[in-house]
Each structure stands twice: as structure tokens, then as C-alpha cells.
């Protein structure tokens, strides 16, 4: 029982800091997205494409979360945006306190939109509010169309689903309609984008939506 | 500090049960493998191919671990092997106690080899001993060649690396040599198999190794 009590206390503490983060983001008119997915679904590739498309019209900042290495921060920094890397040293998800600390290293007055790339993990990050405006879950076609049913919490807590690697559909055992159907069964309110970072398909639609949503969020 | 103490106690309790499981498996001459990977790397497809190849020469049992659904157990059961499904109800990894309970539902006298398919998660299952003879980490080419560096604990704790979906190499941004190099940098003792469940490439080598290793393990 004591473990459960401790866990609840950890979550309560996290939620309090997340609420503080959210208030700060709102005061400063910063649109914040928390990107979650399995390892290798393409979160960093999506950020690269998004930075390329939006950097001339919006001030972008990125917080990268990884168990080890700053490889992702290096990739994103190449696009000339502000980046901070959080290394969790084995930790399986980001917490609001880590984000609060990372923000100290960003110039928030030069930030219109902040992407937080969570640790690659389709389970644990779902329960941790970071103070974001919305969670974006990324699922690649190579992972199979059954994943929303098998990992429902993440799809339930997200507002947006990006289906990535649609260029690989001819080569993998994944039915796009089935995947979307399963995701919408878990969460009928999900806004769905179908993209390929390789061909660029769907990237303009995603970025247009970000611009509009970012403007209406303020 | 109390959280850390609780965590250590949870791990100590887990390790004690794992040791009990391991002793039982050894007494009964059962070769046990703990399959770990991200969601969608192909653990279940590998099990399907392995059951197909080995079921005439070995008695196979499978314990399936999932956050939700018994979809994987249904897939594996179609091959006429004993299967038990553990649903963790949100839990991000299997623990030794769950395996101990699941075993009650298996006829161990008719089991030469037991596969435990862990929850799809490249982080959390790495720290939990289930009593297996060895951990097999599966990584698909679609996840990218940098993953061993970004999720080192899993590769460090595994004895075998299966690189799956090698048929997709022409279509994805993954260099096979780089992937293997990164994995062996983390753990030079890893035994590496390169397979495709789609074409069947590498499956005979993997199954031959299982037969030999299973025999020498007894």
C-alpha cells in the first residue's frame, strides 16, 4: 500500500508543477506540445521537418528528453532553433519538474511554440502532465495497426495522432483504416494527420494546423 | 529518499521471486527467454515464426505480457502451443511475481522452452529479472540505428540482439553496420541475428541456435 501512496504523492507533486508550467506558458503566449511515442516512431524527424517549415514564421524552441545521449538535440539544433536536452539517466518519462528546470535555459520571450519531445516510451509518459497545451502521439505504420488497442492510455490522453511513415505502407503489415479506426475507438476526439517525413507528404497540413492552432491558443 | 527505498524494496522482492522461478526452470530443464523491445518491433511475429519452425521438435510454451488485450496470445495460440496472457492493466513491464502466477496455468512437464514476451517498452523491463536464462532484445530496422546508444540499459542486460525487418532496409534510414556497431559498443558479448519475419530470412539460423542453446542449457 505504501508504494501506491508514494506513487500518488509523486503524481500530485508533478501535477502541481505542471500547473505552474501551464500558467507560465499561458501568460507568455507560448503554445506547448508534448510529443510522445515508441522509440523510433519518428518524433525527431517530424520536429526537423516542422522546424524547416515553420522557422521563418514562428519562433520555435525544443526541449528534448532522452534516456541517454544528446543526439536528438544535435539534430534539431541544426535547424537554428533553441534546444535544451534533458538526459533522464535511465528514467522512462519526463516530469514537469525536469521541464521547469530546462525552461531556465530557454529565452521564452523568443518562443512562440515549444515542442517537448518525450522519452521514447508508449506507456509511462502518458500519466505525467508537463504543463503542455496538448499531447501529440506519434505512431508509425511499421508498428502495426493494433497498437492503439494495446496501449490505450496514450491514445486516450492525446489530442492529436500523427501516423508517420505512410510511405512504407506498401511494405508493412498495417492497414491504415484499421489503425485509424482502432485509435478513434479509444479516443473519438483525436485529430489525425497522416504524414511521411521521407516524402514530405502531410507535413504542410500538419504545419498549417499548428500555425492556426497556435494563433487561436493565444 | 523514501521513494528510492521503496523502489529498492520492490526490486529486492522481485529478484527473490525471480531466483525462485529460475531454480524451478532449472530443476525442470526448461530453457526460458525473456523477449523485450519497443512496441511493434515484431516480438509476436518472431514467436509465430519460431513456433512454426520448432513445434515439431520441442514443446513450446509462451507467456504474453501486454498493457491491454489478449491479441498477442490469440496470435500465438493459433500455432497450437500453450499460451498464457498477462494483462498488466497499465503496468509498463512484467515482474517475476506475475510470471510465477502465470506459470500455474501452464503444464510445465510439457514445456522444453518457454518464451516470455514482455510489454513493448525499451526502458522499464530492463531492470526486472523474471528468472529467465537470457534476455533477447528485438530491434527493427525501422526504429533507426541510433537506438542502442539512446536506450543502453536494455542492450547491456540482453544476451541476444535480434535485428528484425531487414527486408525494409532499402526503404528506411538505418545502416545495418552502424546499428550492429552501436549495439556491440554497449555490449560486446551480444549474439546478433538478422532476420525478416516477412521473407523468413534468418529464421532458420535463430531456430537452430535456440535448439542447440536449449540442449546445452539443460
Coordinates of C-alpha atoms in Angstrom, one line a residue:
Chain A
X1 CA 0.0 0.0 0.0
X2 CA 2.8 2.4 0.8
X3 CA 4.1 2.1 -2.7
X4 CA 0.7 3.3 -4.0
X5 CA 0.7 6.2 -1.6
X6 CA 4.2 7.2 -2.7
X7 CA 3.2 7.0 -6.3
X8 CA 0.1 9.2 -5.7
X9 CA 2.3 11.7 -3.9
X10 CA 4.8 11.8 -6.9
X11 CA 1.9 12.4 -9.3
X12 CA 0.4 15.1 -7.1
X13 CA 3.7 16.9 -6.9
X14 CA 4.1 16.5 -10.6
X15 CA 0.7 17.9 -11.4
X16 CA 1.3 20.9 -9.2
X17 CA 4.5 21.8 -11.1
X18 CA 2.7 21.1 -14.4
X19 CA 0.0 23.6 -13.4
X20 CA 2.7 26.2 -12.7
X21 CA 4.4 25.5 -16.1
X22 CA 1.0 25.8 -17.8
X23 CA 0.2 29.1 -16.2
X24 CA 3.6 30.5 -17.2
X25 CA 3.2 29.3 -20.8
X26 CA -0.2 30.9 -21.0
X27 CA 1.0 34.2 -19.5
X28 CA 3.7 34.3 -22.1
X29 CA 1.5 33.2 -25.0
X30 CA 3.6 30.1 -25.7
X31 CA 1.9 27.1 -27.5
X32 CA 3.3 24.0 -26.0
X33 CA 3.1 20.4 -27.4
X34 CA 4.2 17.2 -25.7
X35 CA 5.3 14.7 -28.3
X36 CA 5.0 11.0 -27.2
X37 CA 5.6 7.7 -29.0
X38 CA 7.6 4.5 -29.0
X39 CA 11.3 4.7 -29.8
X40 CA 11.9 5.2 -33.5
X41 CA 8.4 6.3 -34.5
X42 CA 9.9 9.5 -35.9
X43 CA 9.4 12.2 -33.3
X44 CA 12.7 13.9 -34.1
X45 CA 12.3 13.6 -37.8
X46 CA 8.9 15.3 -37.5
X47 CA 10.5 18.1 -35.5
X48 CA 13.2 18.5 -38.1
X49 CA 10.6 18.8 -40.9
X50 CA 8.4 21.1 -38.7
X51 CA 11.3 23.4 -37.9
X52 CA 12.2 23.6 -41.6
X53 CA 8.6 24.6 -42.5
X54 CA 7.8 26.9 -39.6
X55 CA 11.1 28.6 -38.5
X56 CA 10.6 31.6 -40.8
X57 CA 7.1 32.4 -39.4
X58 CA 7.3 31.3 -35.8
X59 CA 10.0 31.4 -33.0
X60 CA 10.4 27.7 -32.2
X61 CA 12.0 26.2 -29.0
X62 CA 12.5 22.5 -28.3
X63 CA 13.1 20.5 -25.1
X64 CA 14.5 17.1 -25.9
X65 CA 14.0 14.2 -23.4
X66 CA 16.2 11.1 -23.7
X67 CA 17.4 8.3 -21.5
X68 CA 20.9 8.8 -22.8
X69 CA 22.8 11.0 -25.3
X70 CA 22.1 14.4 -26.9
X71 CA 21.9 13.0 -30.4
X72 CA 18.3 14.4 -30.9
X73 CA 19.2 17.9 -29.6
X74 CA 22.1 18.0 -32.1
X75 CA 19.8 17.0 -35.0
X76 CA 17.2 19.7 -34.1
X77 CA 19.8 22.4 -33.3
X78 CA 21.0 22.1 -36.9
X79 CA 17.8 24.0 -37.9
X80 CA 18.8 27.1 -35.9
X81 CA 16.1 26.8 -33.2
X82 CA 16.6 27.0 -29.4
X83 CA 17.1 23.5 -28.0
X84 CA 17.7 22.1 -24.5
X85 CA 18.5 18.4 -23.9
X86 CA 17.2 16.6 -20.8
X87 CA 19.0 13.3 -20.1
X88 CA 17.0 11.2 -17.7
X89 CA 19.8 8.8 -16.9
X90 CA 17.6 5.8 -17.2
X91 CA 14.3 7.5 -16.4
X92 CA 11.4 6.3 -18.6
X93 CA 9.5 9.5 -18.9
X94 CA 9.8 13.3 -18.5
X95 CA 8.3 15.0 -15.4
X96 CA 7.1 18.6 -15.0
X97 CA 10.0 19.5 -12.7
X98 CA 12.5 18.5 -15.4
X99 CA 10.7 20.7 -17.9
X100 CA 10.6 23.6 -15.4
X101 CA 14.4 23.3 -15.0
X102 CA 15.0 23.0 -18.7
X103 CA 13.0 26.2 -19.3
X104 CA 15.6 28.2 -17.4
X105 CA 17.9 27.6 -20.3
X106 CA 15.5 28.9 -23.0
X107 CA 14.7 32.5 -23.9
X108 CA 11.0 32.3 -23.5
X109 CA 10.5 35.9 -24.8
X110 CA 11.7 34.5 -28.1
X111 CA 9.4 31.5 -28.1
X112 CA 6.0 31.2 -29.9
X113 CA 5.8 27.5 -29.9
X114 CA 7.6 25.0 -27.7
X115 CA 7.9 21.3 -28.6
X116 CA 8.7 18.9 -25.8
X117 CA 10.0 15.6 -27.2
X118 CA 9.4 13.0 -24.5
X119 CA 11.4 9.8 -23.9
X120 CA 10.5 7.1 -26.5
X121 CA 8.0 5.0 -24.5
X122 CA 4.4 4.3 -25.3
X123 CA 3.5 3.6 -21.7
X124 CA 4.9 5.6 -18.9
X125 CA 4.8 9.2 -20.3
X126 CA 1.0 9.0 -20.6
X127 CA 0.4 9.7 -16.9
X128 CA 2.7 12.7 -16.5
X129 CA 1.3 16.2 -17.3
X130 CA 4.2 18.5 -18.2
X131 CA 2.0 21.7 -18.5
X132 CA 1.5 21.3 -22.2
X133 CA -1.5 22.6 -24.2
X134 CA -1.8 19.2 -25.8
X135 CA -0.2 15.8 -26.2
X136 CA 0.6 14.6 -29.7
X137 CA 1.1 10.8 -30.0
X138 CA 3.1 9.6 -33.0
X139 CA 2.6 6.1 -34.3
X140 CA 4.5 4.8 -37.4
X141 CA 2.9 2.4 -39.8
X142 CA 5.7 -0.1 -39.2
X143 CA 4.5 -0.6 -35.6
X144 CA 1.2 -2.2 -36.7
X145 CA -2.4 -1.2 -36.7
X146 CA -3.2 -2.9 -33.3
X147 CA -1.2 -0.6 -31.1
X148 CA -3.9 1.9 -30.1
X149 CA -5.8 -1.1 -28.6
X150 CA -2.7 -2.5 -26.9
X151 CA -1.5 0.9 -25.4
X152 CA -4.8 2.7 -24.9
X153 CA -3.8 5.2 -22.2
X154 CA -1.5 7.2 -24.5
X155 CA -4.2 7.5 -27.2
X156 CA -6.8 8.4 -24.6
X157 CA -4.7 11.2 -23.2
X158 CA -3.6 12.7 -26.5
X159 CA -5.4 15.3 -28.6
X160 CA -3.6 14.6 -31.8
X161 CA -2.4 11.4 -33.5
X162 CA 0.3 11.7 -36.2
X163 CA 0.5 8.5 -38.3
X164 CA 4.1 8.6 -39.6
X165 CA 5.9 6.6 -42.3
X166 CA 2.9 6.3 -44.6
X167 CA 5.4 5.8 -47.5
X168 CA 6.2 2.3 -46.0
X169 CA 2.5 1.2 -46.2
X170 CA 3.1 -1.0 -49.3
X171 CA 5.8 -2.9 -47.5
X172 CA 4.4 -3.5 -44.0
X173 CA 1.5 -5.4 -42.4
X174 CA -0.5 -2.4 -41.4
X175 CA -4.0 -1.3 -42.6
X176 CA -4.3 2.5 -42.4
X177 CA -8.1 2.4 -42.0
X178 CA -7.8 -0.2 -39.3
X179 CA -5.2 1.8 -37.4
X180 CA -7.3 5.0 -37.5
X181 CA -10.4 3.0 -36.6
X182 CA -8.7 1.5 -33.5
X183 CA -7.3 4.9 -32.4
X184 CA -10.7 6.6 -32.8
X185 CA -12.4 3.7 -30.9
X186 CA -10.2 4.6 -27.9
X187 CA -10.5 8.4 -28.4
X188 CA -13.1 9.6 -30.9
X189 CA -11.9 13.3 -30.4
X190 CA -8.4 12.6 -31.8
X191 CA -7.3 14.9 -34.6
X192 CA -5.4 12.6 -37.1
X193 CA -2.6 13.5 -39.5
X194 CA -1.0 11.1 -42.0
X195 CA 2.5 12.0 -42.9
X196 CA 5.8 10.8 -44.3
X197 CA 9.0 12.6 -43.2
X198 CA 10.7 10.8 -46.1
X199 CA 8.4 12.1 -49.0
X200 CA 7.2 15.2 -47.1
X201 CA 3.5 14.1 -47.6
X202 CA 1.2 15.6 -45.0
X203 CA 3.8 17.9 -43.5
X204 CA 2.2 21.1 -44.9
X205 CA -1.2 20.1 -43.5
X206 CA 0.3 19.5 -40.0
X207 CA 2.3 22.7 -40.0
X208 CA -0.8 24.8 -41.2
X209 CA -2.8 23.3 -38.4
X210 CA 0.0 24.2 -35.9
X211 CA 0.0 27.8 -37.1
X212 CA -3.8 28.2 -36.8
X213 CA -4.0 26.3 -33.6
X214 CA -1.1 28.2 -32.1
X215 CA -2.7 31.5 -33.1
X216 CA -6.1 30.5 -31.6
X217 CA -4.5 29.2 -28.5
X218 CA -3.1 32.6 -27.6
Chain B
X1 CA 14.6 9.4 -0.2
X2 CA 11.7 7.2 0.8
X3 CA 10.8 6.7 -2.9
X4 CA 14.2 5.3 -3.6
X5 CA 14.0 3.0 -0.6
X6 CA 10.6 1.7 -1.7
X7 CA 11.9 1.2 -5.3
X8 CA 14.9 -0.8 -3.9
X9 CA 12.5 -2.9 -1.8
X10 CA 10.3 -3.6 -4.9
X11 CA 13.4 -4.7 -6.9
X12 CA 14.7 -6.9 -4.0
X13 CA 11.3 -8.6 -3.7
X14 CA 11.2 -9.1 -7.5
X15 CA 14.7 -10.5 -7.5
X16 CA 13.9 -13.0 -4.8
X17 CA 10.9 -14.3 -6.8
X18 CA 12.9 -14.3 -10.0
X19 CA 15.5 -16.5 -8.3
X20 CA 12.8 -18.9 -7.2
X21 CA 11.4 -19.0 -10.8
X22 CA 15.0 -19.6 -12.2
X23 CA 15.5 -22.5 -9.8
X24 CA 12.2 -24.1 -10.8
X25 CA 13.0 -23.7 -14.5
X26 CA 16.4 -25.3 -14.0
X27 CA 15.0 -28.2 -12.0
X28 CA 12.5 -28.9 -14.8
X29 CA 15.0 -28.4 -17.6
X30 CA 13.1 -25.6 -19.2
X31 CA 15.0 -23.1 -21.3
X32 CA 13.5 -19.6 -20.7
X33 CA 13.8 -16.5 -22.8
X34 CA 12.6 -13.0 -21.9
X35 CA 11.8 -11.1 -25.1
X36 CA 12.0 -7.3 -24.8
X37 CA 11.6 -4.5 -27.3
X38 CA 9.7 -1.3 -28.3
X39 CA 6.1 -1.8 -29.3
X40 CA 5.8 -3.0 -32.9
X41 CA 9.4 -4.3 -33.3
X42 CA 8.0 -7.8 -34.1
X43 CA 8.3 -9.9 -31.0
X44 CA 5.0 -11.6 -31.6
X45 CA 5.8 -12.2 -35.3
X46 CA 9.1 -13.7 -34.3
X47 CA 7.3 -16.0 -31.9
X48 CA 4.9 -17.1 -34.6
X49 CA 7.7 -18.0 -37.0
X50 CA 9.6 -19.7 -34.2
X51 CA 6.6 -21.8 -33.1
X52 CA 6.1 -22.8 -36.8
X53 CA 9.7 -23.9 -37.1
X54 CA 10.2 -25.6 -33.7
X55 CA 6.9 -27.0 -32.6
X56 CA 7.6 -30.4 -34.1
X57 CA 10.9 -30.8 -32.3
X58 CA 10.3 -29.0 -29.0
X59 CA 7.4 -28.4 -26.5
X60 CA 6.9 -24.7 -26.6
X61 CA 5.1 -22.6 -24.0
X62 CA 4.5 -18.8 -24.2
X63 CA 3.7 -16.2 -21.6
X64 CA 2.4 -13.0 -23.2
X65 CA 2.7 -9.7 -21.4
X66 CA 0.6 -6.7 -22.5
X67 CA -0.8 -3.5 -21.1
X68 CA -4.2 -4.4 -22.5
X69 CA -5.9 -7.0 -24.8
X70 CA -5.1 -10.7 -25.4
X71 CA -4.5 -10.1 -29.1
X72 CA -0.9 -11.5 -29.0
X73 CA -1.9 -14.6 -27.1
X74 CA -4.6 -15.3 -29.7
X75 CA -2.0 -15.0 -32.5
X76 CA 0.5 -17.4 -30.8
X77 CA -2.2 -19.9 -29.7
X78 CA -3.1 -20.4 -33.4
X79 CA 0.2 -22.4 -33.6
X80 CA -1.0 -25.0 -31.2
X81 CA 1.4 -24.1 -28.3
X82 CA 0.5 -23.5 -24.7
X83 CA -0.1 -19.7 -24.1
X84 CA -1.0 -17.6 -21.0
X85 CA -1.8 -13.9 -21.3
X86 CA -0.8 -11.5 -18.6
X87 CA -2.6 -8.1 -18.8
X88 CA -0.8 -5.6 -16.7
X89 CA -3.7 -3.0 -16.8
X90 CA -1.4 -0.1 -17.5
X91 CA 1.8 -1.6 -16.0
X92 CA 4.9 -0.9 -18.1
X93 CA 6.8 -4.1 -17.5
X94 CA 6.4 -7.7 -16.3
X95 CA 7.6 -8.6 -12.8
X96 CA 8.7 -12.0 -11.6
X97 CA 5.6 -12.5 -9.4
X98 CA 3.3 -12.1 -12.5
X99 CA 5.3 -14.8 -14.2
X100 CA 5.2 -17.0 -11.2
X101 CA 1.4 -16.7 -11.2
X102 CA 1.1 -17.3 -14.9
X103 CA 3.2 -20.5 -14.7
X104 CA 0.4 -22.1 -12.6
X105 CA -1.7 -22.1 -15.8
X106 CA 1.0 -24.0 -17.8
X107 CA 1.8 -27.7 -17.9
X108 CA 5.5 -27.3 -17.2
X109 CA 6.1 -31.1 -17.6
X110 CA 5.2 -30.5 -21.3
X111 CA 7.5 -27.5 -21.7
X112 CA 11.1 -27.6 -23.1
X113 CA 11.3 -24.0 -24.0
X114 CA 9.3 -21.0 -22.5
X115 CA 9.2 -17.6 -24.2
X116 CA 8.1 -14.7 -22.1
X117 CA 7.0 -11.8 -24.3
X118 CA 7.4 -8.7 -22.2
X119 CA 5.4 -5.4 -22.5
X120 CA 6.5 -3.3 -25.5
X121 CA 8.8 -0.9 -23.8
X122 CA 12.5 -0.4 -24.4
X123 CA 13.1 1.2 -21.0
X124 CA 11.4 -0.3 -17.9
X125 CA 11.6 -4.1 -18.5
X126 CA 15.4 -3.9 -18.5
X127 CA 15.6 -3.7 -14.7
X128 CA 13.3 -6.6 -13.9
X129 CA 14.7 -10.1 -13.7
X130 CA 11.9 -12.7 -14.4
X131 CA 14.0 -15.8 -13.8
X132 CA 14.9 -16.2 -17.4
X133 CA 18.0 -17.9 -18.7
X134 CA 18.6 -14.9 -21.0
X135 CA 17.1 -11.7 -22.3
X136 CA 16.6 -11.3 -26.1
X137 CA 16.2 -7.7 -27.2
X138 CA 14.5 -7.2 -30.6
X139 CA 15.1 -4.0 -32.6
X140 CA 13.6 -3.4 -36.0
X141 CA 15.5 -1.6 -38.8
X142 CA 12.6 0.9 -38.9
X143 CA 13.5 2.2 -35.5
X144 CA 16.8 3.6 -36.6
X145 CA 20.5 2.6 -36.0
X146 CA 21.0 5.0 -33.0
X147 CA 18.7 3.2 -30.6
X148 CA 21.3 1.1 -28.7
X149 CA 23.1 4.3 -27.8
X150 CA 19.8 6.0 -26.7
X151 CA 18.5 3.1 -24.7
X152 CA 21.7 1.4 -23.5
X153 CA 20.4 -0.5 -20.4
X154 CA 18.3 -2.9 -22.4
X155 CA 21.2 -3.8 -24.7
X156 CA 23.6 -4.1 -21.8
X157 CA 21.3 -6.5 -20.0
X158 CA 20.5 -8.7 -23.0
X159 CA 22.5 -11.7 -24.2
X160 CA 21.0 -11.7 -27.7
X161 CA 20.0 -9.0 -30.2
X162 CA 17.6 -9.8 -33.0
X163 CA 17.6 -7.2 -35.7
X164 CA 14.2 -7.6 -37.3
X165 CA 12.6 -6.3 -40.6
X166 CA 15.8 -6.4 -42.6
X167 CA 13.6 -6.6 -45.7
X168 CA 12.8 -2.9 -45.1
X169 CA 16.5 -1.8 -45.1
X170 CA 16.2 -0.4 -48.7
X171 CA 13.3 1.9 -47.6
X172 CA 14.4 3.2 -44.2
X173 CA 17.2 5.5 -42.9
X174 CA 19.1 2.7 -41.0
X175 CA 22.6 1.4 -41.6
X176 CA 22.9 -2.2 -40.5
X177 CA 26.6 -2.0 -39.8
X178 CA 26.1 1.2 -37.8
X179 CA 23.2 -0.5 -35.8
X180 CA 25.4 -3.5 -35.0
X181 CA 28.4 -1.4 -34.2
X182 CA 26.3 0.8 -31.8
X183 CA 24.9 -2.3 -30.1
X184 CA 28.3 -4.0 -29.7
X185 CA 29.8 -0.8 -28.4
X186 CA 27.3 -1.0 -25.5
X187 CA 27.6 -4.8 -25.1
X188 CA 30.4 -6.6 -27.0
X189 CA 29.1 -10.0 -25.9
X190 CA 25.8 -9.7 -27.7
X191 CA 24.9 -12.6 -30.0
X192 CA 23.3 -10.9 -33.1
X193 CA 20.7 -12.4 -35.5
X194 CA 19.5 -10.5 -38.6
X195 CA 16.0 -11.6 -39.6
X196 CA 12.9 -10.8 -41.5
X197 CA 9.6 -12.4 -40.5
X198 CA 8.2 -11.3 -43.8
X199 CA 10.7 -13.1 -46.1
X200 CA 11.8 -15.7 -43.5
X201 CA 15.4 -14.7 -43.8
X202 CA 17.5 -15.6 -40.7
X203 CA 14.7 -17.6 -39.0
X204 CA 16.4 -21.0 -39.5
X205 CA 19.7 -19.7 -38.0
X206 CA 17.8 -18.3 -35.0
X207 CA 15.9 -21.5 -34.5
X208 CA 19.0 -23.7 -34.9
X209 CA 20.7 -21.6 -32.3
X210 CA 17.7 -22.0 -30.0
X211 CA 17.8 -25.8 -30.3
X212 CA 21.5 -26.0 -29.6
X213 CA 21.4 -23.5 -26.8
X214 CA 18.4 -25.1 -25.3
X215 CA 20.1 -28.5 -25.3
X216 CA 23.3 -27.2 -23.8
X217 CA 21.4 -25.2 -21.2
X218 CA 19.9 -28.4 -19.7

